[in-house]
Short mmCIF file of N, CA and C and ligand atoms in Angstrom, two decimals:
data_model
loop_
_atom_site.label_atom_id
_atom_site.label_comp_id
_atom_site.label_asym_id
_atom_site.label_seq_id
_atom_site.Cartn_x
_atom_site.Cartn_y
_atom_site.Cartn_z
N MET A 1 69.51 120.09 123.39
CA MET A 1 70.76 120.79 123.59
C MET A 1 71.88 119.79 123.80
N GLU A 2 73.01 119.98 123.12
CA GLU A 2 74.13 119.06 123.19
C GLU A 2 75.01 119.38 124.40
N GLU A 3 75.38 118.34 125.16
CA GLU A 3 76.25 118.53 126.31
C GLU A 3 77.69 118.68 125.84
N ASN A 4 78.47 119.43 126.59
CA ASN A 4 79.88 119.58 126.29
C ASN A 4 80.64 118.50 127.05
N LYS A 5 80.75 117.31 126.45
CA LYS A 5 81.40 116.17 127.09
C LYS A 5 82.88 116.15 126.76
N GLU A 6 83.67 115.82 127.76
CA GLU A 6 85.09 115.63 127.52
C GLU A 6 85.29 114.19 127.08
N ILE A 7 85.97 114.00 125.96
CA ILE A 7 86.16 112.67 125.40
C ILE A 7 87.53 112.13 125.80
N THR A 8 87.52 110.92 126.39
CA THR A 8 88.78 110.26 126.73
C THR A 8 89.15 109.35 125.57
N PRO A 9 90.33 109.57 124.96
CA PRO A 9 90.70 108.73 123.82
C PRO A 9 90.88 107.27 124.21
N GLN A 10 90.47 106.37 123.33
CA GLN A 10 90.64 104.93 123.54
C GLN A 10 91.94 104.45 122.90
N ALA A 11 92.35 105.16 121.87
CA ALA A 11 93.56 104.76 121.15
C ALA A 11 94.27 106.01 120.64
N THR A 12 95.56 105.83 120.39
CA THR A 12 96.38 106.91 119.86
C THR A 12 96.96 106.47 118.52
N VAL A 13 96.87 107.34 117.54
CA VAL A 13 97.45 107.06 116.22
C VAL A 13 98.59 108.04 116.01
N GLU A 14 99.79 107.49 115.78
CA GLU A 14 100.97 108.32 115.53
C GLU A 14 101.41 108.12 114.09
N VAL A 15 101.64 109.21 113.40
CA VAL A 15 102.14 109.16 112.04
C VAL A 15 103.65 109.29 112.11
N ILE A 16 104.35 108.21 111.74
CA ILE A 16 105.81 108.20 111.77
C ILE A 16 106.30 108.75 110.42
N GLU A 17 107.13 109.78 110.48
CA GLU A 17 107.62 110.40 109.24
C GLU A 17 108.34 109.37 108.37
N PHE A 18 107.94 109.26 107.15
CA PHE A 18 108.50 108.31 106.17
C PHE A 18 108.36 106.86 106.64
N GLY A 19 107.42 106.58 107.51
CA GLY A 19 107.25 105.23 108.05
C GLY A 19 105.80 104.89 108.27
N PRO A 20 105.56 103.96 109.19
CA PRO A 20 104.21 103.44 109.41
C PRO A 20 103.34 104.33 110.29
N LEU A 21 102.13 103.87 110.50
CA LEU A 21 101.24 104.42 111.52
C LEU A 21 101.37 103.52 112.73
N ARG A 22 101.61 104.11 113.88
CA ARG A 22 101.63 103.33 115.12
C ARG A 22 100.32 103.60 115.84
N ILE A 23 99.59 102.54 116.09
CA ILE A 23 98.32 102.66 116.81
C ILE A 23 98.46 101.92 118.12
N SER A 24 98.16 102.60 119.21
CA SER A 24 98.26 101.97 120.52
C SER A 24 97.04 102.32 121.36
N GLY A 25 96.75 101.44 122.29
CA GLY A 25 95.62 101.68 123.17
C GLY A 25 94.60 100.56 123.07
N ASN A 26 93.37 100.93 123.30
CA ASN A 26 92.28 99.96 123.29
C ASN A 26 91.52 100.07 121.98
N PHE A 27 91.80 99.15 121.07
CA PHE A 27 91.15 99.19 119.75
C PHE A 27 91.09 97.78 119.19
N THR A 28 90.31 97.61 118.16
CA THR A 28 90.21 96.34 117.44
C THR A 28 90.59 96.57 116.00
N LEU A 29 91.45 95.70 115.48
CA LEU A 29 91.86 95.77 114.08
C LEU A 29 91.15 94.65 113.32
N LYS A 30 90.31 95.03 112.38
CA LYS A 30 89.59 94.06 111.56
C LYS A 30 90.26 94.00 110.20
N ASP A 31 90.73 92.82 109.82
CA ASP A 31 91.32 92.60 108.50
C ASP A 31 90.32 91.78 107.69
N LEU A 32 89.53 92.46 106.89
CA LEU A 32 88.46 91.79 106.16
C LEU A 32 89.00 90.83 105.11
N ARG A 33 90.19 91.14 104.58
CA ARG A 33 90.80 90.27 103.56
C ARG A 33 91.15 88.90 104.13
N ARG A 34 91.62 88.90 105.38
CA ARG A 34 92.00 87.64 106.02
C ARG A 34 90.92 87.12 106.97
N ASP A 35 89.82 87.86 107.03
CA ASP A 35 88.72 87.51 107.93
C ASP A 35 89.23 87.33 109.36
N SER A 36 90.01 88.31 109.83
CA SER A 36 90.54 88.22 111.19
C SER A 36 90.21 89.51 111.95
N GLU A 37 90.21 89.36 113.25
CA GLU A 37 89.93 90.49 114.12
C GLU A 37 90.79 90.31 115.36
N VAL A 38 91.65 91.29 115.65
CA VAL A 38 92.53 91.20 116.80
C VAL A 38 92.50 92.51 117.58
N SER A 39 92.86 92.42 118.84
CA SER A 39 93.00 93.60 119.69
C SER A 39 94.40 93.56 120.28
N PRO A 40 95.40 93.95 119.51
CA PRO A 40 96.78 93.75 119.91
C PRO A 40 97.33 94.74 120.95
N GLY A 41 96.67 95.85 121.17
CA GLY A 41 97.20 96.86 122.10
C GLY A 41 98.16 97.82 121.42
N GLU A 42 98.91 97.31 120.46
CA GLU A 42 99.82 98.17 119.68
C GLU A 42 100.03 97.52 118.32
N VAL A 43 100.04 98.33 117.29
CA VAL A 43 100.27 97.81 115.95
C VAL A 43 100.94 98.88 115.11
N TRP A 44 101.77 98.43 114.16
CA TRP A 44 102.45 99.34 113.24
C TRP A 44 101.93 99.01 111.84
N LEU A 45 101.23 99.92 111.22
CA LEU A 45 100.61 99.67 109.92
C LEU A 45 101.40 100.35 108.80
N CYS A 46 101.63 99.59 107.74
CA CYS A 46 102.41 100.07 106.60
C CYS A 46 101.67 101.21 105.88
N ARG A 47 102.42 102.26 105.58
CA ARG A 47 101.89 103.36 104.77
C ARG A 47 102.61 103.45 103.43
N CYS A 48 103.74 102.76 103.29
CA CYS A 48 104.55 102.95 102.08
C CYS A 48 104.17 102.00 100.96
N GLY A 49 103.49 100.90 101.29
CA GLY A 49 103.08 99.93 100.27
C GLY A 49 104.13 98.88 99.96
N LYS A 50 105.31 98.93 100.60
CA LYS A 50 106.39 97.98 100.30
C LYS A 50 106.37 96.73 101.19
N SER A 51 105.64 96.76 102.27
CA SER A 51 105.65 95.64 103.22
C SER A 51 105.17 94.35 102.58
N GLN A 52 105.84 93.26 102.94
CA GLN A 52 105.43 91.92 102.49
C GLN A 52 104.44 91.32 103.47
N THR A 53 104.18 92.01 104.57
CA THR A 53 103.27 91.49 105.59
C THR A 53 102.11 92.47 105.83
N LYS A 54 101.66 93.14 104.78
CA LYS A 54 100.56 94.10 104.90
C LYS A 54 99.37 93.45 105.60
N PRO A 55 98.70 94.14 106.46
CA PRO A 55 98.77 95.59 106.62
C PRO A 55 99.87 96.05 107.57
N TYR A 56 100.71 95.10 108.05
CA TYR A 56 101.71 95.45 109.04
C TYR A 56 103.00 95.93 108.40
N CYS A 57 103.68 96.80 109.07
CA CYS A 57 104.99 97.29 108.63
C CYS A 57 106.03 96.21 108.88
N ASP A 58 106.88 95.93 107.90
CA ASP A 58 108.00 94.99 108.09
C ASP A 58 109.33 95.71 107.92
N GLU A 59 109.30 97.01 108.02
CA GLU A 59 110.48 97.90 107.93
C GLU A 59 111.05 98.00 106.53
N SER A 60 110.31 97.54 105.52
CA SER A 60 110.77 97.69 104.14
C SER A 60 110.88 99.16 103.75
N HIS A 61 110.18 100.03 104.44
CA HIS A 61 110.23 101.46 104.12
C HIS A 61 111.63 102.02 104.35
N LYS A 62 112.47 101.33 105.11
CA LYS A 62 113.83 101.80 105.41
C LYS A 62 114.81 101.49 104.29
N LYS A 63 114.41 100.62 103.36
CA LYS A 63 115.35 100.17 102.30
C LYS A 63 115.36 101.14 101.16
S1 LIG B 1 105.74 101.68 106.33
FE1 LIG B 1 107.11 100.18 106.96
S2 LIG B 1 107.12 98.74 105.40
FE2 LIG B 1 105.73 100.24 104.75
#
């Protein structure tokens, strides 16, 4: 029988309208392309594809 456990979120993902994803909290970001792994506490990830610093947002979506 499965217990009804209350789950405490470790991280929050916010979808910014016409902009990036903001991820905050306790998480690890693994970038396999650069072979890096960081736990920044907060990160803004590009969703538009225009960023020159992918996977991070560089605000190119505003142009
Ligand atoms: S979402 Fe900001 S540069 Fe792509």
